[in-house]
Amino acid sequence: SDMSNLSIESNRVLQAGADFLHLDVMDGHFVPNLTFGAPVISCLRKNTKGVLDVHLMVTNPEKWVNDMKDAGVDIFTFHVEITSVGNDLTDLINNIKSNGMKVGLAIKPNTPVESVYPYLHLLDQVLVMTVEPGFGGQSFMSNMMPKIKALREKSSDINIEVDGGLGPSTIDEAARAGANMIVAGSSVFKG
């Protein structure tokens, strides 16, 4: 979207029927791109009533919990591939929840879906990346559909969000696999 009109464009997609606003926060380390952080999200929160679903592509998500809470984030999603908190993500998940946010874990295309299984009972959602995270406009990876199917078989009630290359020609495939939250970035916000 046009960052100089972020609240206007955000409210426009909400009025058109979007259920939430998916915001990509990138730190330039976990992924090579750099976007925005809590100050921009805080300004957006003041100007929209939408659910703020923040996808943190950051190396140290534990350092962002308080800032995201203060910014008014509703859903805090971070990557299972992070290593800053060791091999067990339970404390970080509980910290996010205790700060009043829902929690999601994201998985990159090359990460086995089984990596999120130990945490499913603690999570509100799992985000399956259908592109390599960090840049918009990539092609949808339909070979990620077995991950979605496996998650849906493992948990009938968890929200499964799909992000990357989604648009009119790919949404149905993701939904048939079991996804119930679709992120459409480049297909909605052109240029």
C-alpha positions as semicolon CSV with decimal commas, in nm:
position;residue;x (nm);y (nm);z (nm)
1;S;0,000;0,000;0,000
2;D;0,098;0,365;-0,025
3;M;0,264;0,421;0,314
4;S;0,185;0,795;0,301
5;N;-0,186;0,699;0,302
6;L;-0,168;0,392;0,526
7;S;-0,470;0,468;0,743
8;I;-0,685;0,574;0,446
9;E;-0,600;0,259;0,249
10;S;-0,639;0,039;0,557
11;N;-0,985;0,175;0,629
12;R;-1,075;0,137;0,262
13;V;-1,000;-0,239;0,263
14;L;-1,184;-0,283;0,593
15;Q;-1,489;-0,105;0,450
16;A;-1,466;-0,333;0,146
17;G;-1,497;-0,638;0,371
18;A;-1,150;-0,731;0,499
19;D;-1,165;-0,902;0,839
20;F;-0,825;-0,783;0,957
21;L;-0,518;-0,582;0,858
22;H;-0,207;-0,793;0,810
23;L;0,103;-0,580;0,877
24;D;0,449;-0,707;0,785
25;V;0,718;-0,590;1,026
26;M;1,068;-0,665;0,894
27;D;1,392;-0,585;1,073
28;G;1,646;-0,616;0,790
29;H;1,809;-0,914;0,970
30;F;1,564;-1,204;0,975
31;V;1,473;-1,103;0,620
32;P;1,677;-0,857;0,411
33;N;1,398;-0,602;0,375
34;L;1,316;-0,329;0,630
35;T;0,965;-0,195;0,684
36;F;0,822;-0,020;0,990
37;G;0,769;-0,080;1,359
38;A;0,557;0,008;1,658
39;P;0,542;0,387;1,605
40;V;0,374;0,349;1,265
41;I;0,142;0,077;1,399
42;S;0,049;0,299;1,694
43;C;-0,047;0,580;1,454
44;L;-0,251;0,336;1,246
45;R;-0,428;0,204;1,560
46;K;-0,543;0,559;1,639
47;N;-0,702;0,583;1,295
48;T;-0,863;0,243;1,244
49;K;-1,084;0,003;1,435
50;G;-0,965;-0,301;1,239
51;V;-0,796;-0,606;1,387
52;L;-0,420;-0,552;1,359
53;D;-0,256;-0,882;1,270
54;V;0,118;-0,820;1,285
55;H;0,358;-1,062;1,117
56;L;0,700;-1,006;1,270
57;M;0,982;-1,115;1,042
58;V;1,237;-1,021;1,305
59;T;1,535;-1,189;1,466
60;N;1,440;-1,110;1,826
61;P;1,060;-1,103;1,861
62;E;1,083;-1,114;2,240
63;K;1,217;-0,757;2,229
64;W;0,905;-0,636;2,048
65;V;0,630;-0,765;2,279
66;N;0,584;-0,455;2,495
67;D;0,614;-0,214;2,202
68;M;0,354;-0,407;2,003
69;K;0,119;-0,424;2,301
70;D;0,156;-0,049;2,354
71;A;0,093;0,011;1,982
72;G;-0,242;-0,169;2,005
73;V;-0,161;-0,490;1,818
74;D;-0,429;-0,761;1,836
75;I;-0,238;-1,059;1,693
76;F;0,138;-1,105;1,736
77;T;0,279;-1,361;1,491
78;F;0,647;-1,452;1,489
79;H;0,855;-1,714;1,311
80;V;0,919;-2,058;1,456
81;E;1,266;-2,039;1,296
82;I;1,395;-1,774;1,538
83;T;1,674;-1,883;1,770
84;S;1,708;-1,589;2,010
85;V;1,502;-1,754;2,286
86;G;1,646;-2,104;2,249
87;N;1,463;-2,416;2,140
88;D;1,148;-2,367;2,351
89;L;0,908;-2,091;2,249
90;T;0,660;-2,151;2,532
91;D;0,775;-1,862;2,754
92;L;0,760;-1,616;2,465
93;I;0,413;-1,736;2,364
94;N;0,291;-1,702;2,724
95;N;0,447;-1,355;2,752
96;I;0,262;-1,239;2,441
97;K;-0,066;-1,380;2,572
98;S;-0,016;-1,225;2,916
99;N;0,020;-0,890;2,737
100;G;-0,330;-0,928;2,593
101;M;-0,245;-1,028;2,237
102;K;-0,335;-1,338;2,043
103;V;-0,037;-1,543;1,927
104;G;0,058;-1,693;1,595
105;L;0,358;-1,888;1,472
106;A;0,475;-1,850;1,114
107;I;0,663;-2,110;0,913
108;K;0,879;-2,054;0,606
109;P;0,840;-2,280;0,301
110;N;1,143;-2,495;0,386
111;T;1,047;-2,543;0,752
112;P;0,870;-2,869;0,839
113;V;0,513;-2,815;0,957
114;E;0,586;-3,046;1,253
115;S;0,796;-2,766;1,406
116;V;0,477;-2,592;1,525
117;Y;0,305;-2,903;1,661
118;P;0,445;-2,875;2,017
119;Y;0,285;-2,528;2,045
120;L;-0,053;-2,578;1,874
121;H;-0,240;-2,596;2,205
122;L;-0,102;-2,252;2,298
123;L;-0,159;-2,078;1,965
124;D;-0,444;-1,882;1,814
125;Q;-0,314;-1,921;1,461
126;V;-0,043;-2,063;1,239
127;L;0,078;-1,863;0,940
128;V;0,196;-2,078;0,650
129;M;0,417;-1,883;0,412
130;T;0,349;-1,968;0,049
131;V;0,645;-1,755;-0,066
132;E;0,985;-1,686;0,088
133;P;0,919;-1,408;0,340
134;G;1,054;-1,059;0,294
135;F;0,935;-0,937;-0,045
136;G;0,593;-0,893;-0,204
137;G;0,486;-0,991;-0,551
138;Q;0,621;-1,349;-0,552
139;S;0,442;-1,645;-0,706
140;F;0,221;-1,868;-0,492
141;M;0,383;-2,199;-0,392
142;S;0,105;-2,457;-0,422
143;N;0,340;-2,723;-0,284
144;M;0,272;-2,573;0,061
145;M;-0,088;-2,705;0,059
146;P;0,008;-3,035;0,228
147;K;0,130;-2,830;0,527
148;I;-0,208;-2,663;0,554
149;K;-0,390;-2,997;0,523
150;A;-0,166;-3,150;0,792
151;L;-0,233;-2,857;1,028
152;R;-0,607;-2,879;0,971
153;E;-0,600;-3,254;1,041
154;K;-0,402;-3,190;1,360
155;S;-0,637;-2,912;1,480
156;S;-0,986;-2,844;1,353
157;D;-1,021;-2,516;1,541
158;I;-0,690;-2,334;1,496
159;N;-0,685;-2,042;1,254
160;I;-0,462;-2,121;0,959
161;E;-0,343;-1,810;0,780
162;V;-0,178;-1,824;0,438
163;D;0,047;-1,547;0,310
164;G;0,221;-1,511;-0,023
165;G;0,109;-1,491;-0,383
166;L;-0,259;-1,513;-0,297
167;G;-0,519;-1,369;-0,527
168;P;-0,829;-1,468;-0,722
169;S;-0,658;-1,766;-0,886
170;T;-0,509;-1,916;-0,565
171;I;-0,746;-1,838;-0,277
172;D;-0,976;-2,133;-0,344
173;E;-0,685;-2,378;-0,344
174;A;-0,564;-2,250;-0,005
175;A;-0,917;-2,259;0,140
176;R;-0,977;-2,614;0,014
177;A;-0,655;-2,719;0,188
178;G;-0,792;-2,585;0,518
179;A;-0,684;-2,221;0,540
180;N;-0,942;-1,986;0,690
181;M;-0,738;-1,663;0,692
182;I;-0,608;-1,535;0,359
183;V;-0,352;-1,256;0,327
184;A;-0,381;-1,074;-0,003
185;G;-0,117;-0,802;-0,036
186;S;0,007;-0,743;-0,388
187;S;-0,322;-0,859;-0,541
188;V;-0,505;-0,583;-0,349
189;F;-0,243;-0,307;-0,328
190;K;-0,096;-0,259;-0,673
191;G;0,202;-0,030;-0,726
